[in-house]
Amino acid sequence: MKTLIVYFSYDGNSAVVAEELKKATDADVLELKTEDEKVRTGFAKYAWGGKQVLTHARPKLKPYTVTIEDYDRIIIGGPVWAGSPAPALQSFIAQTRISGKMLGLFICHGGGKGKAMDKFKALLPGNIIAAEIDFINPARLDREAVAKQIAEWVGTL
Ligand SMILES: Cc1cc2nc3c(=O)[nH]c(=O)nc-3n(C[C@H](O)[C@H](O)[C@H](O)COP(=O)(O)O)c2cc1C
């Protein structure tokens, strides 16, 4: 079974998850990058990101080549922004036909995921959500523990 990992990460947490997933699955990896690469911090970052969610913005992604049809299993993940999957993930889902796939979804958040996972799943109808998982800022957690949790989770996919 061929697996693709697709992720977006603004502050590196989802990147940690993607890296450990890669080790546990040997899947192909697609990192989503937005055209806008300006680094924002502090309040400006939350205000900018929150506004994107509220306005349902779909930031433009840097071009990538991936043939979704080549994969049976797709793991998609990234951060929660203002209680929703980050806009960049939504851009990817909006511009890619993902249907009839076995999906694993992950989200990273700061402890207030709200209904982000439900919203994530609602964006992907017509697929089987085989497994889902969330992490609280995994880049700050013990790396070995995160790796172990991910390896176990992959086993449920
Ligand atoms: C614009 C913005 C909005 C956020 N909104 C939330 C939120 O609603 N709930 C939450 O728990 N964390 C929120 N966070 C924190 C991130 O989800 C969290 O730090 C996550 O681990 C970041 O993943 P990343 O490092 O892969 O970007 C927000 C972060 C940003 C930048």
PDB file of C-alpha atoms and ligand atoms in Angstrom:
ATOM      1  CA  MET A   1       0.000   0.000   0.000  1.00  0.00           C
ATOM      2  CA  LYS A   2       1.473   3.313  -1.101  1.00  0.00           C
ATOM      3  CA  THR A   3       1.248   6.125   1.416  1.00  0.00           C
ATOM      4  CA  LEU A   4       1.551   9.883   1.078  1.00  0.00           C
ATOM      5  CA  ILE A   5       2.060  12.280   3.976  1.00  0.00           C
ATOM      6  CA  VAL A   6       0.862  15.815   3.293  1.00  0.00           C
ATOM      7  CA  TYR A   7       1.475  18.462   5.895  1.00  0.00           C
ATOM      8  CA  PHE A   8       1.669  22.155   6.582  1.00  0.00           C
ATOM      9  CA  SER A   9       3.606  23.559   9.497  1.00  0.00           C
ATOM     10  CA  TYR A  10       4.067  27.204  10.429  1.00  0.00           C
ATOM     11  CA  ASP A  11       6.025  26.782  13.661  1.00  0.00           C
ATOM     12  CA  GLY A  12       7.580  23.340  13.280  1.00  0.00           C
ATOM     13  CA  ASN A  13       5.257  21.155  15.346  1.00  0.00           C
ATOM     14  CA  SER A  14       3.498  19.423  12.485  1.00  0.00           C
ATOM     15  CA  ALA A  15       6.904  19.045  10.844  1.00  0.00           C
ATOM     16  CA  VAL A  16       8.014  16.941  13.826  1.00  0.00           C
ATOM     17  CA  VAL A  17       4.971  14.717  13.409  1.00  0.00           C
ATOM     18  CA  ALA A  18       5.572  14.404   9.660  1.00  0.00           C
ATOM     19  CA  GLU A  19       9.208  13.484  10.244  1.00  0.00           C
ATOM     20  CA  GLU A  20       8.300  10.741  12.706  1.00  0.00           C
ATOM     21  CA  LEU A  21       5.519   9.518  10.422  1.00  0.00           C
ATOM     22  CA  LYS A  22       8.013   9.284   7.599  1.00  0.00           C
ATOM     23  CA  LYS A  23      10.286   7.127   9.767  1.00  0.00           C
ATOM     24  CA  ALA A  24       7.385   4.905  10.787  1.00  0.00           C
ATOM     25  CA  THR A  25       5.903   4.454   7.305  1.00  0.00           C
ATOM     26  CA  ASP A  26       8.524   5.179   4.667  1.00  0.00           C
ATOM     27  CA  ALA A  27       5.826   7.152   2.855  1.00  0.00           C
ATOM     28  CA  ASP A  28       6.345   9.906   0.314  1.00  0.00           C
ATOM     29  CA  VAL A  29       6.113  13.354   1.884  1.00  0.00           C
ATOM     30  CA  LEU A  30       4.637  16.558   0.536  1.00  0.00           C
ATOM     31  CA  GLU A  31       5.221  19.673   2.604  1.00  0.00           C
ATOM     32  CA  LEU A  32       2.786  22.443   1.735  1.00  0.00           C
ATOM     33  CA  LYS A  33       4.283  25.909   1.570  1.00  0.00           C
ATOM     34  CA  THR A  34       2.409  29.134   1.051  1.00  0.00           C
ATOM     35  CA  GLU A  35       3.572  31.736  -1.445  1.00  0.00           C
ATOM     36  CA  ASP A  36       3.539  34.212   1.422  1.00  0.00           C
ATOM     37  CA  GLU A  37       6.613  33.228   3.408  1.00  0.00           C
ATOM     38  CA  LYS A  38       6.757  36.269   5.653  1.00  0.00           C
ATOM     39  CA  VAL A  39       7.627  35.211   9.185  1.00  0.00           C
ATOM     40  CA  ARG A  40       5.214  36.578  11.747  1.00  0.00           C
ATOM     41  CA  THR A  41       5.482  36.281  15.486  1.00  0.00           C
ATOM     42  CA  GLY A  42       3.495  37.111  18.588  1.00  0.00           C
ATOM     43  CA  PHE A  43       0.239  38.971  18.338  1.00  0.00           C
ATOM     44  CA  ALA A  44       0.710  39.816  14.645  1.00  0.00           C
ATOM     45  CA  LYS A  45       0.874  36.101  13.816  1.00  0.00           C
ATOM     46  CA  TYR A  46      -2.357  35.272  15.650  1.00  0.00           C
ATOM     47  CA  ALA A  47      -4.173  38.311  14.261  1.00  0.00           C
ATOM     48  CA  TRP A  48      -3.066  37.524  10.683  1.00  0.00           C
ATOM     49  CA  GLY A  49      -3.819  33.798  10.939  1.00  0.00           C
ATOM     50  CA  GLY A  50      -7.082  34.292  12.808  1.00  0.00           C
ATOM     51  CA  LYS A  51      -8.284  36.743  10.167  1.00  0.00           C
ATOM     52  CA  GLN A  52      -7.566  34.199   7.431  1.00  0.00           C
ATOM     53  CA  VAL A  53      -9.754  31.663   9.204  1.00  0.00           C
ATOM     54  CA  LEU A  54     -12.570  34.138   9.824  1.00  0.00           C
ATOM     55  CA  THR A  55     -12.575  35.295   6.203  1.00  0.00           C
ATOM     56  CA  HIS A  56     -12.302  31.717   4.884  1.00  0.00           C
ATOM     57  CA  ALA A  57      -9.120  32.699   3.062  1.00  0.00           C
ATOM     58  CA  ARG A  58      -7.409  30.083   0.926  1.00  0.00           C
ATOM     59  CA  PRO A  59      -3.760  31.150   0.782  1.00  0.00           C
ATOM     60  CA  LYS A  60      -1.952  30.437  -2.454  1.00  0.00           C
ATOM     61  CA  LEU A  61       0.334  27.427  -2.169  1.00  0.00           C
ATOM     62  CA  LYS A  62       3.701  27.129  -3.797  1.00  0.00           C
ATOM     63  CA  PRO A  63       3.477  24.784  -6.780  1.00  0.00           C
ATOM     64  CA  TYR A  64       3.974  21.086  -6.096  1.00  0.00           C
ATOM     65  CA  THR A  65       3.678  17.932  -8.093  1.00  0.00           C
ATOM     66  CA  VAL A  66       1.873  15.012  -6.649  1.00  0.00           C
ATOM     67  CA  THR A  67      -0.298  12.384  -8.286  1.00  0.00           C
ATOM     68  CA  ILE A  68      -2.942  11.623  -5.707  1.00  0.00           C
ATOM     69  CA  GLU A  69      -4.179   8.638  -7.750  1.00  0.00           C
ATOM     70  CA  ASP A  70      -0.847   6.916  -7.031  1.00  0.00           C
ATOM     71  CA  TYR A  71      -1.661   6.605  -3.345  1.00  0.00           C
ATOM     72  CA  ASP A  72      -4.060   4.333  -1.474  1.00  0.00           C
ATOM     73  CA  ARG A  73      -3.447   5.919   1.899  1.00  0.00           C
ATOM     74  CA  ILE A  74      -2.957   9.602   2.627  1.00  0.00           C
ATOM     75  CA  ILE A  75      -1.994  11.102   5.955  1.00  0.00           C
ATOM     76  CA  ILE A  76      -2.836  14.792   6.138  1.00  0.00           C
ATOM     77  CA  GLY A  77      -2.050  17.114   8.983  1.00  0.00           C
ATOM     78  CA  GLY A  78      -1.108  20.495  10.290  1.00  0.00           C
ATOM     79  CA  PRO A  79      -1.896  23.086  12.910  1.00  0.00           C
ATOM     80  CA  VAL A  80      -5.183  24.260  14.343  1.00  0.00           C
ATOM     81  CA  TRP A  81      -5.732  27.939  13.717  1.00  0.00           C
ATOM     82  CA  ALA A  82      -8.651  29.629  15.467  1.00  0.00           C
ATOM     83  CA  GLY A  83     -10.380  26.292  16.017  1.00  0.00           C
ATOM     84  CA  SER A  84     -10.042  25.181  12.382  1.00  0.00           C
ATOM     85  CA  PRO A  85      -7.504  23.307  10.277  1.00  0.00           C
ATOM     86  CA  ALA A  86      -4.980  25.941   9.128  1.00  0.00           C
ATOM     87  CA  PRO A  87      -6.043  27.724   5.916  1.00  0.00           C
ATOM     88  CA  ALA A  88      -3.117  26.256   3.947  1.00  0.00           C
ATOM     89  CA  LEU A  89      -4.498  22.752   4.564  1.00  0.00           C
ATOM     90  CA  GLN A  90      -7.863  23.953   3.354  1.00  0.00           C
ATOM     91  CA  SER A  91      -6.236  25.359   0.199  1.00  0.00           C
ATOM     92  CA  PHE A  92      -4.715  21.961  -0.498  1.00  0.00           C
ATOM     93  CA  ILE A  93      -7.972  20.115   0.046  1.00  0.00           C
ATOM     94  CA  ALA A  94      -9.874  22.620  -2.113  1.00  0.00           C
ATOM     95  CA  GLN A  95      -7.495  22.261  -5.042  1.00  0.00           C
ATOM     96  CA  THR A  96      -6.957  18.502  -4.894  1.00  0.00           C
ATOM     97  CA  ARG A  97      -9.523  15.847  -5.624  1.00  0.00           C
ATOM     98  CA  ILE A  98      -9.251  13.447  -2.709  1.00  0.00           C
ATOM     99  CA  SER A  99     -11.907  10.784  -2.889  1.00  0.00           C
ATOM    100  CA  GLY A 100     -12.157   7.100  -2.106  1.00  0.00           C
ATOM    101  CA  LYS A 101      -8.942   7.137  -0.090  1.00  0.00           C
ATOM    102  CA  MET A 102      -7.998   5.706   3.258  1.00  0.00           C
ATOM    103  CA  LEU A 103      -7.082   8.745   5.338  1.00  0.00           C
ATOM    104  CA  GLY A 104      -5.204   9.375   8.546  1.00  0.00           C
ATOM    105  CA  LEU A 105      -5.610  12.878   9.948  1.00  0.00           C
ATOM    106  CA  PHE A 106      -3.481  14.655  12.510  1.00  0.00           C
ATOM    107  CA  ILE A 107      -3.677  18.084  14.053  1.00  0.00           C
ATOM    108  CA  CYS A 108      -1.317  20.002  16.293  1.00  0.00           C
ATOM    109  CA  HIS A 109      -2.634  22.630  18.670  1.00  0.00           C
ATOM    110  CA  GLY A 110      -1.895  24.500  21.831  1.00  0.00           C
ATOM    111  CA  GLY A 111      -4.494  22.763  23.965  1.00  0.00           C
ATOM    112  CA  GLY A 112      -7.668  24.235  22.453  1.00  0.00           C
ATOM    113  CA  LYS A 113      -8.486  22.173  19.412  1.00  0.00           C
ATOM    114  CA  GLY A 114     -12.224  22.883  19.636  1.00  0.00           C
ATOM    115  CA  LYS A 115     -14.018  21.232  16.744  1.00  0.00           C
ATOM    116  CA  ALA A 116     -11.013  21.405  14.425  1.00  0.00           C
ATOM    117  CA  MET A 117     -10.901  17.649  13.809  1.00  0.00           C
ATOM    118  CA  ASP A 118     -14.617  17.516  12.985  1.00  0.00           C
ATOM    119  CA  LYS A 119     -14.144  20.430  10.582  1.00  0.00           C
ATOM    120  CA  PHE A 120     -11.137  18.690   9.040  1.00  0.00           C
ATOM    121  CA  LYS A 121     -13.144  15.508   8.459  1.00  0.00           C
ATOM    122  CA  ALA A 122     -16.065  17.479   7.022  1.00  0.00           C
ATOM    123  CA  LEU A 123     -13.716  18.864   4.343  1.00  0.00           C
ATOM    124  CA  LEU A 124     -12.959  15.338   3.145  1.00  0.00           C
ATOM    125  CA  PRO A 125     -16.234  13.565   2.362  1.00  0.00           C
ATOM    126  CA  GLY A 126     -16.151  10.376   0.326  1.00  0.00           C
ATOM    127  CA  ASN A 127     -13.072   9.004   2.060  1.00  0.00           C
ATOM    128  CA  ILE A 128     -12.548   6.561   4.883  1.00  0.00           C
ATOM    129  CA  ILE A 129     -11.068   8.289   7.905  1.00  0.00           C
ATOM    130  CA  ALA A 130      -9.166   5.313   9.247  1.00  0.00           C
ATOM    131  CA  ALA A 131      -7.478   7.089  12.136  1.00  0.00           C
ATOM    132  CA  GLU A 132      -7.123  10.501  13.693  1.00  0.00           C
ATOM    133  CA  ILE A 133      -4.810  11.911  16.306  1.00  0.00           C
ATOM    134  CA  ASP A 134      -3.952  15.240  17.870  1.00  0.00           C
ATOM    135  CA  PHE A 135      -0.858  16.567  19.566  1.00  0.00           C
ATOM    136  CA  ILE A 136      -0.311  19.516  21.895  1.00  0.00           C
ATOM    137  CA  ASN A 137       2.737  21.362  20.527  1.00  0.00           C
ATOM    138  CA  PRO A 138       4.724  18.147  19.924  1.00  0.00           C
ATOM    139  CA  ALA A 139       7.961  20.019  19.201  1.00  0.00           C
ATOM    140  CA  ARG A 140       8.059  20.805  22.913  1.00  0.00           C
ATOM    141  CA  LEU A 141       7.433  17.217  23.995  1.00  0.00           C
ATOM    142  CA  ASP A 142       9.874  14.401  24.532  1.00  0.00           C
ATOM    143  CA  ARG A 143      10.794  13.338  21.017  1.00  0.00           C
ATOM    144  CA  GLU A 144      11.057   9.636  21.813  1.00  0.00           C
ATOM    145  CA  ALA A 145       7.606   9.608  23.378  1.00  0.00           C
ATOM    146  CA  VAL A 146       6.165  11.367  20.329  1.00  0.00           C
ATOM    147  CA  ALA A 147       7.910   8.893  18.012  1.00  0.00           C
ATOM    148  CA  LYS A 148       6.485   5.959  19.991  1.00  0.00           C
ATOM    149  CA  GLN A 149       2.976   7.398  19.937  1.00  0.00           C
ATOM    150  CA  ILE A 150       3.200   7.963  16.193  1.00  0.00           C
ATOM    151  CA  ALA A 151       4.541   4.481  15.491  1.00  0.00           C
ATOM    152  CA  GLU A 152       1.626   3.012  17.454  1.00  0.00           C
ATOM    153  CA  TRP A 153      -0.879   5.250  15.692  1.00  0.00           C
ATOM    154  CA  VAL A 154       0.421   4.276  12.263  1.00  0.00           C
ATOM    155  CA  GLY A 155      -0.237   0.670  13.239  1.00  0.00           C
ATOM    156  CA  THR A 156      -3.947   1.480  13.552  1.00  0.00           C
ATOM    157  CA  LEU A 157      -4.157   2.934  10.047  1.00  0.00           C
TER     158      LEU A 157
HETATM  159  C1  LIG B   1      -2.814  31.903  13.782  1.00  0.00           C
HETATM  160  C2  LIG B   1      -2.794  30.841  14.841  1.00  0.00           C
HETATM  161  C3  LIG B   1      -3.977  30.434  15.444  1.00  0.00           C
HETATM  162  C4  LIG B   1      -3.958  29.413  16.411  1.00  0.00           C
HETATM  163  N1  LIG B   1      -5.150  29.000  16.936  1.00  0.00           N
HETATM  164  C5  LIG B   1      -5.143  27.998  17.861  1.00  0.00           C
HETATM  165  C6  LIG B   1      -6.367  27.507  18.408  1.00  0.00           C
HETATM  166  O1  LIG B   1      -7.466  27.926  18.052  1.00  0.00           O
HETATM  167  N2  LIG B   1      -6.288  26.535  19.345  1.00  0.00           N
HETATM  168  C7  LIG B   1      -5.091  26.010  19.778  1.00  0.00           C
HETATM  169  O2  LIG B   1      -5.080  25.140  20.631  1.00  0.00           O
HETATM  170  N3  LIG B   1      -3.914  26.433  19.239  1.00  0.00           N
HETATM  171  C8  LIG B   1      -3.922  27.405  18.293  1.00  0.00           C
HETATM  172  N4  LIG B   1      -2.727  27.825  17.752  1.00  0.00           N
HETATM  173  C9  LIG B   1      -1.493  27.154  18.165  1.00  0.00           C
HETATM  174  C10 LIG B   1      -1.062  26.090  17.148  1.00  0.00           C
HETATM  175  O3  LIG B   1      -2.151  25.303  16.709  1.00  0.00           O
HETATM  176  C11 LIG B   1      -0.032  25.144  17.766  1.00  0.00           C
HETATM  177  O4  LIG B   1       1.054  25.863  18.288  1.00  0.00           O
HETATM  178  C12 LIG B   1       0.460  24.091  16.758  1.00  0.00           C
HETATM  179  O5  LIG B   1       1.238  23.124  17.444  1.00  0.00           O
HETATM  180  C13 LIG B   1       1.309  24.741  15.680  1.00  0.00           C
HETATM  181  O6  LIG B   1       1.648  23.808  14.689  1.00  0.00           O
HETATM  182  P1  LIG B   1       2.857  24.123  13.668  1.00  0.00           P
HETATM  183  O7  LIG B   1       4.071  24.364  14.545  1.00  0.00           O
HETATM  184  O8  LIG B   1       3.000  22.897  12.851  1.00  0.00           O
HETATM  185  O9  LIG B   1       2.511  25.341  12.891  1.00  0.00           O
HETATM  186  C14 LIG B   1      -2.723  28.821  16.793  1.00  0.00           C
HETATM  187  C15 LIG B   1      -1.542  29.245  16.177  1.00  0.00           C
HETATM  188  C16 LIG B   1      -1.574  30.228  15.211  1.00  0.00           C
HETATM  189  C17 LIG B   1      -0.281  30.652  14.548  1.00  0.00           C
END
